[in-house]
PDB file of C-alpha atoms (C1' of nucleotides) in Angstrom:
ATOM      1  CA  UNK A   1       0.000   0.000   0.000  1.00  0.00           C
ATOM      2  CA  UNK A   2       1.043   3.302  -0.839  1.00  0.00           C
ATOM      3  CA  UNK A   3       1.568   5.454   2.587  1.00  0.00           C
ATOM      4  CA  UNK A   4      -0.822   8.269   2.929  1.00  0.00           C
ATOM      5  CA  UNK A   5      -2.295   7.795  -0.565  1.00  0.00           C
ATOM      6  CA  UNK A   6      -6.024   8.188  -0.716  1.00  0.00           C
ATOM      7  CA  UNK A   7      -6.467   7.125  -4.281  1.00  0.00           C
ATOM      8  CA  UNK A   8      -8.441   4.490  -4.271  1.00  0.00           C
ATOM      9  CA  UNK A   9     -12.291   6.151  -3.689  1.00  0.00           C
ATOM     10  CA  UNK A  10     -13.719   2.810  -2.927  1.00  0.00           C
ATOM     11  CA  UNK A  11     -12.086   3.025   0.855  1.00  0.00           C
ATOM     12  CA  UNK A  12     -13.041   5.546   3.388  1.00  0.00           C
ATOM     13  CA  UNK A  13     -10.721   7.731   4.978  1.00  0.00           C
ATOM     14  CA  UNK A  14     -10.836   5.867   8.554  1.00  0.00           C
ATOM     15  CA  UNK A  15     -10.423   2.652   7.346  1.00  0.00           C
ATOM     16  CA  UNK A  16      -7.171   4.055   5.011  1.00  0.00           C
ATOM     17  CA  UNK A  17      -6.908   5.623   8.892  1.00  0.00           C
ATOM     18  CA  UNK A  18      -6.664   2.715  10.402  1.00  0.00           C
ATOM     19  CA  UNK A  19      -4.598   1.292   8.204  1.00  0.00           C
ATOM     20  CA  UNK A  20      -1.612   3.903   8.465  1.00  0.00           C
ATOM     21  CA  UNK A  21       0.490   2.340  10.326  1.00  0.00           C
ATOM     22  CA  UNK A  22       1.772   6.077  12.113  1.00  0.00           C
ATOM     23  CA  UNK A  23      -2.385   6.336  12.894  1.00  0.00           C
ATOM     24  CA  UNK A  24      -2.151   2.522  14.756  1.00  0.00           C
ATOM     25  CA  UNK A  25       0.864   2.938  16.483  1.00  0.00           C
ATOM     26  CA  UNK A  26      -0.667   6.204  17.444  1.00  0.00           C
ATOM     27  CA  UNK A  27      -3.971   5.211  19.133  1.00  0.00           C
ATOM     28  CA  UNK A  28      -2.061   1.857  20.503  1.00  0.00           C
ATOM     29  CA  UNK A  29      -0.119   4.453  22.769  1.00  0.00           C
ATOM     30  CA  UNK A  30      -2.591   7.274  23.165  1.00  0.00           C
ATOM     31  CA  UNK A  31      -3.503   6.631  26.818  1.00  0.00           C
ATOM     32  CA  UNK A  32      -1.704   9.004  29.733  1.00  0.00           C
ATOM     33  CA  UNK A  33       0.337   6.148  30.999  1.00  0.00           C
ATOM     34  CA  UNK A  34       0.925   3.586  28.263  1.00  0.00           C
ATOM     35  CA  UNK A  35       4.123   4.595  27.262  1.00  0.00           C
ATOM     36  CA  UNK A  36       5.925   4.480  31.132  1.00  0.00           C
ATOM     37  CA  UNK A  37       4.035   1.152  31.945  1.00  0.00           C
ATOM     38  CA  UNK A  38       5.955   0.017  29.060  1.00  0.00           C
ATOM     39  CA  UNK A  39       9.056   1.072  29.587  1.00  0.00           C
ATOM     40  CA  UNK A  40       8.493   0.022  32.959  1.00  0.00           C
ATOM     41  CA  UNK A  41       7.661  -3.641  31.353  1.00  0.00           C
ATOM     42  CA  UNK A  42      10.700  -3.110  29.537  1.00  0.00           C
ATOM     43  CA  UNK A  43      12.847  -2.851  32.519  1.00  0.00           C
ATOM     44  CA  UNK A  44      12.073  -6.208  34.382  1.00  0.00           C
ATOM     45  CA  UNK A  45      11.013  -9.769  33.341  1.00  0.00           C
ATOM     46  CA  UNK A  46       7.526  -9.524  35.409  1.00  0.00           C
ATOM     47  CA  UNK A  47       6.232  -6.819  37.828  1.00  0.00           C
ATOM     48  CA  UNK A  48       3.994  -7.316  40.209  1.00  0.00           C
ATOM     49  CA  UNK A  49       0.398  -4.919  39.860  1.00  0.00           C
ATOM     50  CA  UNK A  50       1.202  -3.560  43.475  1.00  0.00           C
ATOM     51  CA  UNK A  51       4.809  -2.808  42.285  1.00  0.00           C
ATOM     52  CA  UNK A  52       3.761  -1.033  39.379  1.00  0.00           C
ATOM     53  CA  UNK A  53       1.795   0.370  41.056  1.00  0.00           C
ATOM     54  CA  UNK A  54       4.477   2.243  43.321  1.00  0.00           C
ATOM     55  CA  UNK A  55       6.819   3.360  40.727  1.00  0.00           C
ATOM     56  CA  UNK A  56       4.365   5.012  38.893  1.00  0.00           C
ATOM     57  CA  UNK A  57       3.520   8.304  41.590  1.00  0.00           C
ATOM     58  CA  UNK A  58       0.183  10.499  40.674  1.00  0.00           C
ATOM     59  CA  UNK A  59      -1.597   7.127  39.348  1.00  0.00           C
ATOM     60  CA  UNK A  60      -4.569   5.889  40.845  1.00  0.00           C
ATOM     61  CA  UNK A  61      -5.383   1.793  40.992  1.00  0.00           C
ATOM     62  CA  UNK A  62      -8.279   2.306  38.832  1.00  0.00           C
ATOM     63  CA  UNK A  63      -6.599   3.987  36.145  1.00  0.00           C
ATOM     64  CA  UNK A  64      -3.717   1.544  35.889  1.00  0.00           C
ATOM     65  CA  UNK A  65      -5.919  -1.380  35.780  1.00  0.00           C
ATOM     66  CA  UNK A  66      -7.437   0.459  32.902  1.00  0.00           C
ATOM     67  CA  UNK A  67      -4.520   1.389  31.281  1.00  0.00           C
ATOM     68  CA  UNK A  68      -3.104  -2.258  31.642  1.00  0.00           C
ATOM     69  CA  UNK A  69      -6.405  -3.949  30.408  1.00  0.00           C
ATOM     70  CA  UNK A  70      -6.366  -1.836  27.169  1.00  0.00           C
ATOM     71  CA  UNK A  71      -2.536  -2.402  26.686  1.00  0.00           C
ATOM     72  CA  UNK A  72      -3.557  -6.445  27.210  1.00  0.00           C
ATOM     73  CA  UNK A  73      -6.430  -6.296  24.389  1.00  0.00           C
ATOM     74  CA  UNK A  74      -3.728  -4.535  22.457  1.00  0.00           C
ATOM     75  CA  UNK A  75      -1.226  -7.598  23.448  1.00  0.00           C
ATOM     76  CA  UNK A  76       1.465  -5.296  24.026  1.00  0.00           C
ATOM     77  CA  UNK A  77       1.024  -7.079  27.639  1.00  0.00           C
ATOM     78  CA  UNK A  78       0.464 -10.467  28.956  1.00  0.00           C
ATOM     79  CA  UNK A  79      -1.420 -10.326  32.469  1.00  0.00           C
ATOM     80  CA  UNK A  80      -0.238 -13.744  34.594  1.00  0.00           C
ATOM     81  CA  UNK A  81      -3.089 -14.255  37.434  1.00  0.00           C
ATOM     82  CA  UNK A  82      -1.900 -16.815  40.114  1.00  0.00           C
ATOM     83  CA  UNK A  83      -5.038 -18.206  42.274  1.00  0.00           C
ATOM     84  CA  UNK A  84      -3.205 -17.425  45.958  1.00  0.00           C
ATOM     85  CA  UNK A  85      -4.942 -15.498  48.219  1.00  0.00           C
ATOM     86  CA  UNK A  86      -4.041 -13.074  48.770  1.00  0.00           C
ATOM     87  CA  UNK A  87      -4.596 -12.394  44.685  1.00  0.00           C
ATOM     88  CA  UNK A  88      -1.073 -11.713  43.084  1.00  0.00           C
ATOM     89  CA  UNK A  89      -1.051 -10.418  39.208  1.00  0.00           C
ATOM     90  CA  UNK A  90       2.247 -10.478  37.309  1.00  0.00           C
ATOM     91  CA  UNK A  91       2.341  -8.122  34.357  1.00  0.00           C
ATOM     92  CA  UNK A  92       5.037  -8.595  31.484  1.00  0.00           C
ATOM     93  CA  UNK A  93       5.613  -7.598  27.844  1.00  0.00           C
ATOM     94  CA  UNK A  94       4.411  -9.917  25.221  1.00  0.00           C
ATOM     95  CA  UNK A  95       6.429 -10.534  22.227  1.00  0.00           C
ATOM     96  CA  UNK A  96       4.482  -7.960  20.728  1.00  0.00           C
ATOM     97  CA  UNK A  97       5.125  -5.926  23.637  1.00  0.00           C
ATOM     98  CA  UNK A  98       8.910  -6.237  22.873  1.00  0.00           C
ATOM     99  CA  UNK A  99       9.183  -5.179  19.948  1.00  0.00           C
ATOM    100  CA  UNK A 100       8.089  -1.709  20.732  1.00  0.00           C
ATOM    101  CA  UNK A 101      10.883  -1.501  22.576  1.00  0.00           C
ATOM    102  CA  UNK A 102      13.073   0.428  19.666  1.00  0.00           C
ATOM    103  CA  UNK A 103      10.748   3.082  19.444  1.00  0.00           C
ATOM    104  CA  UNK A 104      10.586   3.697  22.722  1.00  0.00           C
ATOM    105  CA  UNK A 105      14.254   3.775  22.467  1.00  0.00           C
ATOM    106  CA  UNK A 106      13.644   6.159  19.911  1.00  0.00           C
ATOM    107  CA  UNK A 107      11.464   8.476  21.962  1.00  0.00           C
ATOM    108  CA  UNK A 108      14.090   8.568  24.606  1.00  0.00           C
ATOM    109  CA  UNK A 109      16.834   9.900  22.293  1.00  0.00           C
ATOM    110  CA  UNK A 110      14.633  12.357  20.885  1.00  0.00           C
ATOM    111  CA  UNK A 111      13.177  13.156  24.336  1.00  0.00           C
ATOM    112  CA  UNK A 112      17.003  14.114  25.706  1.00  0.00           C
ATOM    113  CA  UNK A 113      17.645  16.050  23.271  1.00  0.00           C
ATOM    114  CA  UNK A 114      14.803  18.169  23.427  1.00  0.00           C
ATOM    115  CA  UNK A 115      15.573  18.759  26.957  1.00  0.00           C
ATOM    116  CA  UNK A 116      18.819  19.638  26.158  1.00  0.00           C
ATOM    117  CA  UNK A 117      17.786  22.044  24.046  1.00  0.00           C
ATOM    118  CA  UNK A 118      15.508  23.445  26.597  1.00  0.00           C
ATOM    119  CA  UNK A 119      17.941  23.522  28.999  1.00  0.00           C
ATOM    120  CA  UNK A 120      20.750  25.363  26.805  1.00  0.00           C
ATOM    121  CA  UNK A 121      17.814  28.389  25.694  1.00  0.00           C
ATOM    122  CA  UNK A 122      17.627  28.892  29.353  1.00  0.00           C
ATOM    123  CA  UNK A 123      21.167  29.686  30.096  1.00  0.00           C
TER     124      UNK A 123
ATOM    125  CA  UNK B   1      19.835  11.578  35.689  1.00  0.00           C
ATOM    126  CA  UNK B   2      18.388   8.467  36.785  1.00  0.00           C
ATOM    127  CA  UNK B   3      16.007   7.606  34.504  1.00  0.00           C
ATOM    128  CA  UNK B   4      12.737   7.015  37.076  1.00  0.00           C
ATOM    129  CA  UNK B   5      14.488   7.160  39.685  1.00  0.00           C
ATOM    130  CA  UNK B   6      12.659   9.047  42.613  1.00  0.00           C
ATOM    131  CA  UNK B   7      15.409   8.753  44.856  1.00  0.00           C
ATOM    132  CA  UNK B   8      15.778  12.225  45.661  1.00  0.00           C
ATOM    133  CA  UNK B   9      12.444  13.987  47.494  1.00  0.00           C
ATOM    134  CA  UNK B  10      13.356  17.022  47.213  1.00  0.00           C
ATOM    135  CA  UNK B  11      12.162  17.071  43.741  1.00  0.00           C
ATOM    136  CA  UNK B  12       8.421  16.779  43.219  1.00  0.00           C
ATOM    137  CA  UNK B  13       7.104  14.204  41.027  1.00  0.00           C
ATOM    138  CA  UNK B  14       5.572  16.049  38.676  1.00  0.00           C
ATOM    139  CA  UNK B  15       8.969  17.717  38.187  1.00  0.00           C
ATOM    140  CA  UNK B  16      10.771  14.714  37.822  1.00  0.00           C
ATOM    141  CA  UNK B  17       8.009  13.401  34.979  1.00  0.00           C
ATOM    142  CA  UNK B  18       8.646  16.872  33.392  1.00  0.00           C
ATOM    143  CA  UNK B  19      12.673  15.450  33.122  1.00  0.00           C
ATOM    144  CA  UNK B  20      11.992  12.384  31.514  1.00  0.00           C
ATOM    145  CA  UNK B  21      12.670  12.176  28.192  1.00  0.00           C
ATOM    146  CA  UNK B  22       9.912   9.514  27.283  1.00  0.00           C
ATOM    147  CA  UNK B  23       6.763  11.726  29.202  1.00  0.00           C
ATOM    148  CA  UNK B  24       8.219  14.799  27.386  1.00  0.00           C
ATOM    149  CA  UNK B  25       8.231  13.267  24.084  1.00  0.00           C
ATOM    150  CA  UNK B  26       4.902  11.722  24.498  1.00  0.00           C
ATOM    151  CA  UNK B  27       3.424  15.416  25.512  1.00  0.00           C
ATOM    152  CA  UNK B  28       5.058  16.716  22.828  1.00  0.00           C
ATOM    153  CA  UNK B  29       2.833  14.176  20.050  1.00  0.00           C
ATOM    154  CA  UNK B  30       0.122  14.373  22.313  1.00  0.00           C
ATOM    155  CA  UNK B  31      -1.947  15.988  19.647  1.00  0.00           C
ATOM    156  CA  UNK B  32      -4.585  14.034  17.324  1.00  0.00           C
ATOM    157  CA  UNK B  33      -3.399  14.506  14.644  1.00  0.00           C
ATOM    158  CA  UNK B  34       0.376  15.693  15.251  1.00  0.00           C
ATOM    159  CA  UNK B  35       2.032  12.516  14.352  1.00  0.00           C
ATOM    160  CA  UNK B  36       0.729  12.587  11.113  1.00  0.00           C
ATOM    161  CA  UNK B  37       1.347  16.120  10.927  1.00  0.00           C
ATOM    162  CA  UNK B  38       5.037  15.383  11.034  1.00  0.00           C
ATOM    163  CA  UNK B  39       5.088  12.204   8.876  1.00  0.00           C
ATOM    164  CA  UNK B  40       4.123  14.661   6.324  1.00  0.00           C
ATOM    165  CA  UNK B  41       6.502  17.695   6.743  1.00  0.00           C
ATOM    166  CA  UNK B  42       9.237  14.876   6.724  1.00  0.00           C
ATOM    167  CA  UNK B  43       8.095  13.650   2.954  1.00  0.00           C
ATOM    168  CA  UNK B  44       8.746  17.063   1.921  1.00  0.00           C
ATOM    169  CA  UNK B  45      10.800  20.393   2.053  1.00  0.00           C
ATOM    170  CA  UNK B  46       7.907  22.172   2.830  1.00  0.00           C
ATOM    171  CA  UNK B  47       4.262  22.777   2.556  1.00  0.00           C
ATOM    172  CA  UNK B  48       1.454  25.184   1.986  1.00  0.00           C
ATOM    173  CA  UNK B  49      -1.692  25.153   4.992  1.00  0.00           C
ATOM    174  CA  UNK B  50      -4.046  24.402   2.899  1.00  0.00           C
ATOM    175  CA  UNK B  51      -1.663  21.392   0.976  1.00  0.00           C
ATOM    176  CA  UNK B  52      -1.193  20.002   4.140  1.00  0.00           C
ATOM    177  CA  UNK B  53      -4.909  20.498   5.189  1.00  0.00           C
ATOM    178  CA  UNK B  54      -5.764  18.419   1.862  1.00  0.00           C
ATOM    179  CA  UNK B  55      -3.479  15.804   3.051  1.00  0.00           C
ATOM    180  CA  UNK B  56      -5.704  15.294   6.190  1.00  0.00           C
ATOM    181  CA  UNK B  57      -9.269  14.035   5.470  1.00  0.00           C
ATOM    182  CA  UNK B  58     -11.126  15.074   8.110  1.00  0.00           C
ATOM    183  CA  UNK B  59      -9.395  17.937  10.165  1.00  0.00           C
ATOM    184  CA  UNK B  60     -10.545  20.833  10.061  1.00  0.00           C
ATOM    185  CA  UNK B  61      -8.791  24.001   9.587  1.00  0.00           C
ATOM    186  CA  UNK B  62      -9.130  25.331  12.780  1.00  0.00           C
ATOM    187  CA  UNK B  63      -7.838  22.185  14.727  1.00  0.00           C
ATOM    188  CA  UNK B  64      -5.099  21.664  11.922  1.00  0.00           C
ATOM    189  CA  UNK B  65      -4.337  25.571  12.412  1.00  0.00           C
ATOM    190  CA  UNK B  66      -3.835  24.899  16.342  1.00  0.00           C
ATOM    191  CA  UNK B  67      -1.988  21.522  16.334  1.00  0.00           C
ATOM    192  CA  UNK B  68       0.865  22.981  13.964  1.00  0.00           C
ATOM    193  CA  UNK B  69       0.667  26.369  16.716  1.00  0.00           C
ATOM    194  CA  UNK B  70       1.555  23.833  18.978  1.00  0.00           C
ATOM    195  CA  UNK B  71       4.171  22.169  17.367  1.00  0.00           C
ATOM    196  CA  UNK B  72       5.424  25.113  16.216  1.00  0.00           C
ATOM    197  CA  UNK B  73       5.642  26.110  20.287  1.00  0.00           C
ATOM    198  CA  UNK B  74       7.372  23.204  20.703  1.00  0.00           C
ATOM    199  CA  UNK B  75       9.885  24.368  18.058  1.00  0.00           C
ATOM    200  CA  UNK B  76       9.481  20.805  15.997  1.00  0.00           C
ATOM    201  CA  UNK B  77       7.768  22.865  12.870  1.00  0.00           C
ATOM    202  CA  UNK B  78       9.076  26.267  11.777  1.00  0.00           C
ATOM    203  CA  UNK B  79       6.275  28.387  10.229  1.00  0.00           C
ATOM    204  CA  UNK B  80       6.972  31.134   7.381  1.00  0.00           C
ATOM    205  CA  UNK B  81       4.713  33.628   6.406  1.00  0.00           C
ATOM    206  CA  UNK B  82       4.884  35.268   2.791  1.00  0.00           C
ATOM    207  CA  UNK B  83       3.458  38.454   3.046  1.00  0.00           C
ATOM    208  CA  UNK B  84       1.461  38.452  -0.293  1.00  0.00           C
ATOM    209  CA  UNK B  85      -2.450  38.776  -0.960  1.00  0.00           C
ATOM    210  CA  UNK B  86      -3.718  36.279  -1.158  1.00  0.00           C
ATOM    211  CA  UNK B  87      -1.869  35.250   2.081  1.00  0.00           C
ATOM    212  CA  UNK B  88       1.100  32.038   1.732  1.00  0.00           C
ATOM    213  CA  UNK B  89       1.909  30.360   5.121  1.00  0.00           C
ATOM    214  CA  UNK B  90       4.548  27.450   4.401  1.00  0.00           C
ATOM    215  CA  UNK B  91       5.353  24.966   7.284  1.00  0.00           C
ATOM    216  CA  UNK B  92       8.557  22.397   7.330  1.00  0.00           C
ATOM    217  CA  UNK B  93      10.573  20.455  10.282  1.00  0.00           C
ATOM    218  CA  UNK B  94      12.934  22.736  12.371  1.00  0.00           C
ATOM    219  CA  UNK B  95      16.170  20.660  13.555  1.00  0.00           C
ATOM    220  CA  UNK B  96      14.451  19.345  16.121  1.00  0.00           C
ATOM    221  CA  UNK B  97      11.859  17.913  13.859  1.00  0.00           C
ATOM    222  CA  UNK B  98      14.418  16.766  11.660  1.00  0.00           C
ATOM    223  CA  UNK B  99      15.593  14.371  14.523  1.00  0.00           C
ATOM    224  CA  UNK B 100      12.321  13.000  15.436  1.00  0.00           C
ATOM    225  CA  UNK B 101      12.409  11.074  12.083  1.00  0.00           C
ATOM    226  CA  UNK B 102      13.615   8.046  13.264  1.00  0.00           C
ATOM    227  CA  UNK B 103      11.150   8.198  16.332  1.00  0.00           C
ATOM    228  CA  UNK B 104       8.348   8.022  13.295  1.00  0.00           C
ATOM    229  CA  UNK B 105      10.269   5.452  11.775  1.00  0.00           C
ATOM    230  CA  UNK B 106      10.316   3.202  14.484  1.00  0.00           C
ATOM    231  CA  UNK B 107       6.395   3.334  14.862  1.00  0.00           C
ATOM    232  CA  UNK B 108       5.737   2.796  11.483  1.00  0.00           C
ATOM    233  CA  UNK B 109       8.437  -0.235  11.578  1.00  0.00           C
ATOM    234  CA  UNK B 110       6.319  -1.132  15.222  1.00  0.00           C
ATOM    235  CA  UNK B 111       2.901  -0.117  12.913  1.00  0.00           C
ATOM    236  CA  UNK B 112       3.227  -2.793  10.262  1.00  0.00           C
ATOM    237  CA  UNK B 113       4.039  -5.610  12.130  1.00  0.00           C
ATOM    238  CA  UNK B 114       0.811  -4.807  14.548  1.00  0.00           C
ATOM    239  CA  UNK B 115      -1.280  -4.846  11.324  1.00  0.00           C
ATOM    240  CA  UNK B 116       0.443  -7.821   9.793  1.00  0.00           C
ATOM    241  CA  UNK B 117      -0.713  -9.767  13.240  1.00  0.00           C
ATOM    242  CA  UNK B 118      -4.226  -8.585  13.214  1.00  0.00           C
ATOM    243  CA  UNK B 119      -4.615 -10.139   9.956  1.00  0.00           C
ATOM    244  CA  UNK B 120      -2.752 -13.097  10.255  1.00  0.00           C
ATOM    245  CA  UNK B 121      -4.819 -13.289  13.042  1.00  0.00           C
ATOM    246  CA  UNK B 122      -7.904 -13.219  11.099  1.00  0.00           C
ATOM    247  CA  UNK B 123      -7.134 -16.337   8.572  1.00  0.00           C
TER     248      UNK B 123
ATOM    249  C1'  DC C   1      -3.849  -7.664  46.828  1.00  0.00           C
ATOM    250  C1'  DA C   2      -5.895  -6.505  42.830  1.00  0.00           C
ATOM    251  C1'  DG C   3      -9.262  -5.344  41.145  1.00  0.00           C
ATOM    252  C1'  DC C   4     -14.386  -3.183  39.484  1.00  0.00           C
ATOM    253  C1'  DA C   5     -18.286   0.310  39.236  1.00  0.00           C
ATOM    254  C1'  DT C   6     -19.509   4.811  39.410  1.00  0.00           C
ATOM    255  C1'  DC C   7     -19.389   9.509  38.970  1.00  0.00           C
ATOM    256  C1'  DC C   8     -17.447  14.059  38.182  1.00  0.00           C
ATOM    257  C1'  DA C   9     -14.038  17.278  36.179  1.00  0.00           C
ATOM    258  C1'  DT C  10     -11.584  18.739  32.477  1.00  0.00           C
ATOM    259  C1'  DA C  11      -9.179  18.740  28.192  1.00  0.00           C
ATOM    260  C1'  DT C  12      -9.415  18.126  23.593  1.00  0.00           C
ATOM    261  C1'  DC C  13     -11.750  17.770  19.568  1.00  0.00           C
ATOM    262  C1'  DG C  14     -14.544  19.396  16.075  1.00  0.00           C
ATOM    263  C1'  DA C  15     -18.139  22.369  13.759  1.00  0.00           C
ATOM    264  C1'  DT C  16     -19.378  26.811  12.514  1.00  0.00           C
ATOM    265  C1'  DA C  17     -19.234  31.554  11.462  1.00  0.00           C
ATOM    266  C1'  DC C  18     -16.436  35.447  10.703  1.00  0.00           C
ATOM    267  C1'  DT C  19     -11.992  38.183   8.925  1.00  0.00           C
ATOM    268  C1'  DG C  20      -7.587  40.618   6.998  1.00  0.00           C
TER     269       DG C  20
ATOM    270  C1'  DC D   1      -5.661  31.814   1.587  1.00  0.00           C
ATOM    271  C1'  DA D   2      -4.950  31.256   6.096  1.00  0.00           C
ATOM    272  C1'  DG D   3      -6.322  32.036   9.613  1.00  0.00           C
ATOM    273  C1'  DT D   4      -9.284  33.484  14.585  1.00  0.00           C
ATOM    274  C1'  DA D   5     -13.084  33.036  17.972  1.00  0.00           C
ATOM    275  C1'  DT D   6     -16.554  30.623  20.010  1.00  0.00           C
ATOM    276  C1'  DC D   7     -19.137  26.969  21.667  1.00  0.00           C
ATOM    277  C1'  DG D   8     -20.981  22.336  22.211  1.00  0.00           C
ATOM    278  C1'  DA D   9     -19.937  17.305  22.227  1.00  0.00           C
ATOM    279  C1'  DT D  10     -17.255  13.643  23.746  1.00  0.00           C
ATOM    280  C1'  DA D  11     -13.526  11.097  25.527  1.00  0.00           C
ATOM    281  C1'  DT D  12     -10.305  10.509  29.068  1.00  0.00           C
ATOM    282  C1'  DG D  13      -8.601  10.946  33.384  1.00  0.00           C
ATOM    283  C1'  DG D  14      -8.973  10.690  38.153  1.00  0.00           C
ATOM    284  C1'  DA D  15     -11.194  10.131  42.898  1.00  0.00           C
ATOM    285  C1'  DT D  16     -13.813   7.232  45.719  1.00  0.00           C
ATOM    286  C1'  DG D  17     -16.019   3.353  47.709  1.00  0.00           C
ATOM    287  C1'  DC D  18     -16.899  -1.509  47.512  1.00  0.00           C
ATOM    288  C1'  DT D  19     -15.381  -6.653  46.886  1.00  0.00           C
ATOM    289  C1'  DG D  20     -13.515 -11.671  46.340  1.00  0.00           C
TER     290       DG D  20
END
DNA sequence: CAGCATCCATATCGATACTG
DNA sequence: CAGTATCGATATGGATGCTG
């Protein structure tokens, strides 16, 4: 498929939408937290839910569990339930999941740099 | 820096958030549409508003007209104004947008393989 | 411990009408 | 042509209370 190229009439635009792969990787990410509980997946082999919980300050439960449950349907993330009580819930990257790795890589380059930049203007 | 590390208390989270490179690139793309915005400064040298606008089904021009005010805040897209009736407003990448290239790259890379296991998928 | 259900606040989007 | 200003709709985030 030609990128970005709305030729064909017989498609709609949100379908082409969809199929950008910019527009996917886009709405995969979109939520407030998605990209840190990733690189926080990125960082260990499992974390516990609790754990996760702790190293990411100004979250509440709720919103993790939602952030988590969309990044699952996504399969960036495999959720690992053991049936102990009390509960315990191991979150980890899927292979999927991995492979986003680079681009967050990516986004951490670009990210120091910016600041950088910021950071030089200011002096 | 530490990279999440929130080791020292003397520094407020929201602060430290501010630091990281990753939360500061994603508030940076934040914007519907921005990503795209970007992929399609970086396919050419530059490009007239209402070029760009035709390159977006379904902005509109006053939501196109404040995501590139944004970028253009966050110094990624350099705006130049032709003083001529009827008005010409060009747009391109700054430096800084230059080097987020490869940050688009990688999601694309990330993009297809997403869509190329949804449909596998559905076989 | 790891959720879920609910509700409210707010930010962002998006449509529309107007302008130099 | 390339905006600005305004306003309503909607999505998302976030707080809280309850539960197996």
């Amino acid at each position: 498929m030609a990128r970005f190229s709305y030729q064909d009439e017989s498609v709609s635009d949100e379908t082409l939408q969809q199929i950008c792969p910019l527009t996917v990787t886009q709405n995969v990410i979109a939520g407030r937290w998605k990209i840190v509980i990733l690189w926080h997946l990125s960082q260990t082999e499992m974390i516990r839910f609790s754990a996760l919980l702790k190293k990411l300050p100004g979250i509440s439960k709720g919103i993790l569990t939602r952030q988590l449950r969309e990044l699952e349907e996504d399969e960036l993330v495999h959720r690992e339930v053991y049936k102990v009580v009390p509960p315990k819930v191991e979150y980890s990257l899927t292979e999927q999941g991995q492979k986003f790795i680079p681009v967050l890589a990516a986004m951490q380059v670009w990210g120091k740099e910016f600041i950088n930049k910021k950071i030089e203007i200011k002096k």
